[in-house]
Short mmCIF file of C-alpha atoms in Angstrom, two decimals:
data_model
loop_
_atom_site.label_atom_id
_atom_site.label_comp_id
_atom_site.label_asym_id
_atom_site.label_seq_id
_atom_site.Cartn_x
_atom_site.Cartn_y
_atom_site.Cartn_z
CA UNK A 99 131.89 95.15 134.36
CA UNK A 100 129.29 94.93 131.75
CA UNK A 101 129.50 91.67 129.41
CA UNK A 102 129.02 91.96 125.88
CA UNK A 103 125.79 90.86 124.08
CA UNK A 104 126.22 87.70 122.58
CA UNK A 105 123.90 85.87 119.82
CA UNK A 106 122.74 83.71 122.47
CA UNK A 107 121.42 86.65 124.06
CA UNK A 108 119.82 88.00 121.26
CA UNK A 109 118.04 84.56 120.87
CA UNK A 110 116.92 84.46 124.30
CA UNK A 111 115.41 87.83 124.06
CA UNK A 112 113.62 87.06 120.78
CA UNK A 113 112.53 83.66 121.97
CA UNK A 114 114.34 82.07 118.90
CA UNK A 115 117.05 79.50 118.28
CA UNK A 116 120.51 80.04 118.22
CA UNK A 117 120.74 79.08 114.55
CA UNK A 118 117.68 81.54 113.90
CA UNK A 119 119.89 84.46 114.88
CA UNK A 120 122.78 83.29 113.17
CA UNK A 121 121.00 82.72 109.83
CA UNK A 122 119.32 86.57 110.19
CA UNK A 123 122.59 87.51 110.97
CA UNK A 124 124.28 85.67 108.19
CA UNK A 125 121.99 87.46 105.53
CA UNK A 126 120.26 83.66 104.96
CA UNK A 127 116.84 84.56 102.67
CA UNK A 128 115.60 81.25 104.18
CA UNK A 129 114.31 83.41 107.07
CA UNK A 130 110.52 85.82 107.28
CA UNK A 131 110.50 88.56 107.28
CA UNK A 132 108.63 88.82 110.44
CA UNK A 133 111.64 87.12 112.04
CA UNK A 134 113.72 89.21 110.44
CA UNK A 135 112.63 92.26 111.80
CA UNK A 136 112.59 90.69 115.35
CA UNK A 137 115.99 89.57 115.50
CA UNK A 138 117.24 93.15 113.85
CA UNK A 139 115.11 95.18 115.90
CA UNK A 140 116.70 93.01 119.08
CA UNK A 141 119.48 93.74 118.00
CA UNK A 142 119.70 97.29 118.59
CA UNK A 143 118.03 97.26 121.65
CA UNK A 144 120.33 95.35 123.27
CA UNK A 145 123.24 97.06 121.32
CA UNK A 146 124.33 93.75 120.54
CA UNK A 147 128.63 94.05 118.62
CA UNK A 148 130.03 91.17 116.36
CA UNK A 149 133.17 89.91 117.24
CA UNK A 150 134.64 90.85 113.96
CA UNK A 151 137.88 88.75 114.57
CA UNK A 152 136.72 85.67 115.82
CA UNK A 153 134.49 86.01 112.67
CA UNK A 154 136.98 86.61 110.40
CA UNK A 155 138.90 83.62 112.13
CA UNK A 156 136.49 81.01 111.93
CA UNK A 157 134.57 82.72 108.16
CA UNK A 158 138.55 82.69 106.70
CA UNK A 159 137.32 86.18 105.86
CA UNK A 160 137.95 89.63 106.32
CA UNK A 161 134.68 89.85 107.06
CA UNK A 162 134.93 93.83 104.90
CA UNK A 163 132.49 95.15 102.43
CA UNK A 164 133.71 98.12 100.02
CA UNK A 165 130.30 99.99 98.70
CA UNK A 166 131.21 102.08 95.96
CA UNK A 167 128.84 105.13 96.65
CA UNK A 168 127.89 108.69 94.62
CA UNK A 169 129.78 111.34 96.53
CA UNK A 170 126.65 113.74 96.31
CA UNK A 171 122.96 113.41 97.62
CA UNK A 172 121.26 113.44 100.51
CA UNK A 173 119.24 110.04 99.61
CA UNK A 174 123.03 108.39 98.83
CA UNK A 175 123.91 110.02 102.11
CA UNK A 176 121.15 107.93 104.60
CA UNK A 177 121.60 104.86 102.43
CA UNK A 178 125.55 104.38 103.67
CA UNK A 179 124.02 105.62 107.59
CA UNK A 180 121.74 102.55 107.08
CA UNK A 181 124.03 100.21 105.04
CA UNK A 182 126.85 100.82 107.90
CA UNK A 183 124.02 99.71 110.57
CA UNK A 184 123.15 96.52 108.71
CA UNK A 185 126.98 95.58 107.52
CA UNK A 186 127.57 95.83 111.62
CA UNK A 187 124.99 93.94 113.00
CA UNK A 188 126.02 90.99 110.91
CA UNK A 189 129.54 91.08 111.55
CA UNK A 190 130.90 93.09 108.82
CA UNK A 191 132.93 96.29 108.39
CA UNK A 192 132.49 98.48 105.28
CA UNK A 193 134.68 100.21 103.65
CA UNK A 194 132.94 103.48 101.71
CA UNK A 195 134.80 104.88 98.84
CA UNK A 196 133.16 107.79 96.71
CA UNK A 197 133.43 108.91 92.93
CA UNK A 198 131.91 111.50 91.05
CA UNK A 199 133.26 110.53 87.17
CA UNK A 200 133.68 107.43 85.64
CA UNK A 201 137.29 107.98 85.85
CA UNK A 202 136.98 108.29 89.83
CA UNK A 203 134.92 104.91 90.08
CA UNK A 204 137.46 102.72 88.28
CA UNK A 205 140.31 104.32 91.16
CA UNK A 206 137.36 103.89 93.34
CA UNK A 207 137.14 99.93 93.20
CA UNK A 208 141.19 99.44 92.43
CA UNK A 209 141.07 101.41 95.94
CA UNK A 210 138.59 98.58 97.51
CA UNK A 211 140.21 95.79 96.12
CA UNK A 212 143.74 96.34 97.21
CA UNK A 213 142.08 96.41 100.90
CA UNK A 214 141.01 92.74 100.60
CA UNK A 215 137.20 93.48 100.60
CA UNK A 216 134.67 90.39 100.46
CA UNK A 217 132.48 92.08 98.00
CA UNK A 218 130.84 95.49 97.04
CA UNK A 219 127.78 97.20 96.79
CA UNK A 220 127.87 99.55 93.86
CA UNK A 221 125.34 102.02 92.19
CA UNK A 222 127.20 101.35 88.77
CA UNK A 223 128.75 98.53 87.41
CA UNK A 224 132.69 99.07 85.69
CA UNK A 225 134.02 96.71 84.04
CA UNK A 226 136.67 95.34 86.42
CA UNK A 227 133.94 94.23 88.55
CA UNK A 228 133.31 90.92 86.32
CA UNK A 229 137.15 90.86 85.85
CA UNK A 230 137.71 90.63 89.52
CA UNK A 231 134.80 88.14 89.95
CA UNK A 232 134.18 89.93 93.66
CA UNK A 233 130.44 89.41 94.68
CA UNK A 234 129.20 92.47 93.70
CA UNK A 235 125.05 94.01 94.34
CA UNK A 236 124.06 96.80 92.44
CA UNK A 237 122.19 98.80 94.01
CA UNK A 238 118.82 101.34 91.90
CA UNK A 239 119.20 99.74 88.66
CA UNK A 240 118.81 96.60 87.11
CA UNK A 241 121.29 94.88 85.68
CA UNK A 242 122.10 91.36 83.70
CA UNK A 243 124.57 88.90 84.78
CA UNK A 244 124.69 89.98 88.54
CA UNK A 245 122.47 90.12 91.67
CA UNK A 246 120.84 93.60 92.01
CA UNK A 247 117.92 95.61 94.36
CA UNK A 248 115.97 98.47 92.81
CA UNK A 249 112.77 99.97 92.62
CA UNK A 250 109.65 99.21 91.11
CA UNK A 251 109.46 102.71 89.20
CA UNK A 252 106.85 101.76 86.77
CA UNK A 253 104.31 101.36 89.61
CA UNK A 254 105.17 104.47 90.90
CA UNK A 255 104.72 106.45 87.75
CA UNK A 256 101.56 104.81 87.58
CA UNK A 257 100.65 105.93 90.58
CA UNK A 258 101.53 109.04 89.94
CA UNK A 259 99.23 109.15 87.19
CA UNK A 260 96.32 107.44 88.93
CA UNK A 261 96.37 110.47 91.77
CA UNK A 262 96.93 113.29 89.34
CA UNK A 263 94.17 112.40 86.51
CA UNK A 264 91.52 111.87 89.92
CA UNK A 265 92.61 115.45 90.54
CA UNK A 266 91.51 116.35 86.85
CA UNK A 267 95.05 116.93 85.78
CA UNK A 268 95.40 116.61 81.85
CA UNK A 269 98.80 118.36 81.32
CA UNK A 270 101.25 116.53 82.76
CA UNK A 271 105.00 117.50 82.66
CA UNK A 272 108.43 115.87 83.75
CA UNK A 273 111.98 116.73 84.75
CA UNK A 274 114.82 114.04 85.62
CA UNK A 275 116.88 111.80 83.19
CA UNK A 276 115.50 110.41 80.12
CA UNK A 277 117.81 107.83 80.28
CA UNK A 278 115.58 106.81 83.18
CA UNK A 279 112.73 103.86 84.03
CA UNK A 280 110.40 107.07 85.18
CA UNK A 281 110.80 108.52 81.58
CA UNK A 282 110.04 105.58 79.60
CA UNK A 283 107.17 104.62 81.54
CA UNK A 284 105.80 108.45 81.51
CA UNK A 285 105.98 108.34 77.80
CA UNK A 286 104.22 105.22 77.56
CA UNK A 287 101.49 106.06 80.12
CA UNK A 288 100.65 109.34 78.53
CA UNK A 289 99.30 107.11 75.67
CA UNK A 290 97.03 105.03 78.07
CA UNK A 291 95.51 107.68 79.44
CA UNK A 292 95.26 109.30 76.56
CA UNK A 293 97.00 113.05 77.23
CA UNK A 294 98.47 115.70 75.09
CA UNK A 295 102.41 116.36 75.51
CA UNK A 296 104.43 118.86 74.07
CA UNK A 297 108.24 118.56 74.37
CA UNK A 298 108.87 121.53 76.13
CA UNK A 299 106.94 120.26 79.09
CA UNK A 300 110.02 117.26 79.53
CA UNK A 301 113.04 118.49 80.39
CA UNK A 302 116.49 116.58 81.24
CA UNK A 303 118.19 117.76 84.29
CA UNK A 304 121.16 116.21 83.29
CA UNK A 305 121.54 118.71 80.26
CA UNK A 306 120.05 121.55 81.89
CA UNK A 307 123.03 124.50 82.15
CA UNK A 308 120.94 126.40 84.54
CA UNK A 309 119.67 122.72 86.85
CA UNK A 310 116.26 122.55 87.52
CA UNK A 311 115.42 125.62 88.05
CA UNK A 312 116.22 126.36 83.95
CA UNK A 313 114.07 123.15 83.27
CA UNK A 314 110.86 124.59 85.20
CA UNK A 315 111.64 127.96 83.89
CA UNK A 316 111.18 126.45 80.39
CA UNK A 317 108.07 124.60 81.45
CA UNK A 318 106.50 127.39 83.26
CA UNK A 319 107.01 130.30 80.60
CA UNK A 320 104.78 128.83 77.81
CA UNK A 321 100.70 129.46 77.82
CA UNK A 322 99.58 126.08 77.49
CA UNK A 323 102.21 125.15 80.32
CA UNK A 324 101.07 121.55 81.95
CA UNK A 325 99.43 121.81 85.42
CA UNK A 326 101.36 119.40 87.17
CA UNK A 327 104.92 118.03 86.90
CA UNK A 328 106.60 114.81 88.22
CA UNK A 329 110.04 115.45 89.36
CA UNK A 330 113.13 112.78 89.27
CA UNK A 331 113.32 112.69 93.36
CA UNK A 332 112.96 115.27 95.74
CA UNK A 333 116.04 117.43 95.51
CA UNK A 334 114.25 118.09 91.71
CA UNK A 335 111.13 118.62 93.30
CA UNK A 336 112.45 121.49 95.91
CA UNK A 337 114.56 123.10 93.24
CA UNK A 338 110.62 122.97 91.42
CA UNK A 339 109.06 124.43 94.68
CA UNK A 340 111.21 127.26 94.33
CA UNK A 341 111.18 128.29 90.79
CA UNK A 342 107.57 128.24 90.56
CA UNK A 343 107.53 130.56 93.37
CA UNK A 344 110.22 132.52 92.03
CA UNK A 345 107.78 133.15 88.82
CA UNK A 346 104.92 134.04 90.89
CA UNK A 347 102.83 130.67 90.67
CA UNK A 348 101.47 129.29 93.36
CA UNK A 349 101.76 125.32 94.48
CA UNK A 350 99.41 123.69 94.32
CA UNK A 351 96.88 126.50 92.64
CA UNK A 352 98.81 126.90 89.50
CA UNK A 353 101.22 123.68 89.54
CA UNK A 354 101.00 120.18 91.09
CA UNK A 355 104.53 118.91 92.33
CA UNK A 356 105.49 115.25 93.41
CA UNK A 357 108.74 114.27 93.86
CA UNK A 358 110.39 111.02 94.98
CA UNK A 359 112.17 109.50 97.66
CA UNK A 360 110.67 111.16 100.75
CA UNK A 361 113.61 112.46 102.11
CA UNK A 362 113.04 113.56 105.73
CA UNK A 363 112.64 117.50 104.86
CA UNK A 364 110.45 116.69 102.32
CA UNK A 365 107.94 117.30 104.93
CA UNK A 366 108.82 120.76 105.76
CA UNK A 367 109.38 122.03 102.28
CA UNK A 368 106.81 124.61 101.34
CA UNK A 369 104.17 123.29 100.86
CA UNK A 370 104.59 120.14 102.19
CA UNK A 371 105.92 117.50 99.25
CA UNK A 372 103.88 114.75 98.05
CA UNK A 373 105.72 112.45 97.22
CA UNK A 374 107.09 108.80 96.61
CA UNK A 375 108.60 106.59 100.15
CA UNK A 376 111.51 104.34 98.51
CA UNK A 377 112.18 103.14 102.20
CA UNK A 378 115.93 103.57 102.52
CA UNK A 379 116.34 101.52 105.11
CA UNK A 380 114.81 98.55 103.58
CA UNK A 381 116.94 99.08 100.43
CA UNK A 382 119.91 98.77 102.89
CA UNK A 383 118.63 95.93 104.57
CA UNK A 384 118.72 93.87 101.22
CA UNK A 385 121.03 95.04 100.04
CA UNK A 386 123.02 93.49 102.42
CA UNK A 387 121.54 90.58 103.04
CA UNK A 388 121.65 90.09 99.38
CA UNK A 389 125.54 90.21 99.32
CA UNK A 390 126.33 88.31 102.12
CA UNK A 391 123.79 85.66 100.59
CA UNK A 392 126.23 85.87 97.70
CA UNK A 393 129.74 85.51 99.30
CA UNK A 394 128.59 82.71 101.33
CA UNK A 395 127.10 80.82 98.06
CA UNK A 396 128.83 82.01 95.22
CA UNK A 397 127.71 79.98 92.79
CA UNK A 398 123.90 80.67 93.56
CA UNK A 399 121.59 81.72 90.25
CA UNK A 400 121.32 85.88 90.73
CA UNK A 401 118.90 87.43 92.67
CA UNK A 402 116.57 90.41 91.81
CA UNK A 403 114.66 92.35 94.33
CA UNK A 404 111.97 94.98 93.50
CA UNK A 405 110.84 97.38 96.21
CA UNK A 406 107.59 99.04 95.74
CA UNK A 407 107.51 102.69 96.77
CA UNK A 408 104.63 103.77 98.29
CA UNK A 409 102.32 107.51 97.81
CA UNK A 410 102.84 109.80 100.73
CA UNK A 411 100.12 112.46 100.08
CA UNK A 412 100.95 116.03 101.36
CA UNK A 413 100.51 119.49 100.14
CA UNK A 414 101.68 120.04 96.86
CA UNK A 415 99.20 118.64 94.70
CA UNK A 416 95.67 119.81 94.10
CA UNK A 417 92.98 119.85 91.75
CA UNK A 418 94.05 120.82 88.32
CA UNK A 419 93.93 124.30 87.59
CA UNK A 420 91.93 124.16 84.51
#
């Protein structure tokens, strides 16, 4: 009979202490990252399980995080794989509830709190979140008064610029939410560099009837249309792909695309996306970490954590048409 993988184990293999293990485990931020990785990595290798009710026992726990999750989205859909990987390697269950409206979140986290959770990893704040006084992450935005991991979107609209402009691209269109970090900081970099913009070449998904493929429609249609476009993520940037094509452009001859996430088929759309890695896995990884560094010190100052996506260069961009 095979006997189950203990920390010990996992400490032996890694040539760490005991305590190492249990403060990676733990989701200490007194640990490297370098260790980190080690112990995590060991972790699957060996297929090492948490006893999750001697570590309820001894925690006085449950030892069960609810993550309040968008119901749609392939990004939304790998970040709970990964968060469900990283809540069970430290000992911890999760509980995924999904909403679509406001209405649906607030029934969403009276649904998680009635099951006794230990705290929550959201995508939006409600307001009986600081009622409840649950440790709470927020996850892609940030967000006053509680601990929160996003993105560093201003670098990567930078970026973005940066590549394009070496490719001799002057026109420069958008399409996502203008409620959005991407939005204000492509407003405010088409004054540093200096570009012409015309309002038709920004369009809001969000209030789009027709999606995306209305939005590029009403980019593509007029003369002086831009010659390349930087989409909200990549689900924007296939729905792009395909209404260029459907209007007989070519990508990248006629239009530059570059999305944003770098979903896994982002590779095999056509042409191949350039695009933005936000490194889901890493996301869930502190995300985690983050929480459990908050339910075991409550009264800690918040945390903030910035992740810098990086460029993945592909297909879909070229040298600016004109």
């Amino acid at each position: 009979m095979r006997l189950q993988v203990t920390k010990y184990d996992v400490a032996e293999y890694c040539g760490l202490s005991h305590m190492s293990v249990t403060r990676v485990l733990n989701g200490s931020p007194n640990v490297s990252g370098t260790v980190r990785e080690r112990v995590l990595s060991a972790c699957k290798k060996l297929n090492y399980r948490p006893n999750f009710t001697a570590r309820a026992l001894r925690l006085r726990k449950h030892c069960t995080v609810g993550v309040l999750m968008y119901g749609e989205g392939h990004f939304y859909g790998i970040l709970n794989i990964f968060l469900q990987r990283h809540l069970s390697l430290r000992g911890y269950n999760g509980i995924f509830v999904f909403w679509k409206s406001q209405d649906e979140l607030d029934k969403a986290f009276a649904s998680l709190v009635s099951r006794n959770v230990d705290g929550i990893i959201t995508v939006e704040e409600c307001g009986a979140l600081k009622r409840e006084g649950l440790p709470t992450v927020i996850s892609g935005k940030k967000v006053e008064d509680y601990d929160y991991v996003t993105f560093d979107f201003k670098h990567m609209m930078e970026q973005s610029f940066k590549y394009l402009t070496n490719l001799g691209h002057q026109r420069i269109g958008f399409i996502g939410k203008f409620d959005d970090e991407r939005f204000t900081s492509y407003r405010n970099l088409l004054g540093v560099y200096r570009l012409a913009s015309e309002p038709e070449w920004c369009q809001d998904h969000n209030l789009l009837n027709g999606g995306v493929e209305d939005g590029i429609r009403r980019i593509i249609m007029r003369s002086n249309r831009p010659t390349a476009i930087i989409c909200y993520n990549d689900n924007v940037a296939l729905g792009a792909i395909c209404a260029v094509a459907e209007h007989g452009l070519k990508i990248p001859e006629d239009i530059s695309i570059i999305g944003c996430d770098n979903l896994p088929e982002s590779a095999f759309y056509n042409p191949r996306l350039t695009t933005f890695d936000l490194n889901i896995e890493k996301l869930a990884e502190t995300l985690v970490s983050t929480l459990l560094h908050r339910i075991q010190h409550p009264h800690s100052k918040h945390s903030s954590s910035v992740l810098r996506p990086e460029i993945v260069i592909r297909k879909s961009c070229g040298e600016a048409s004109d």
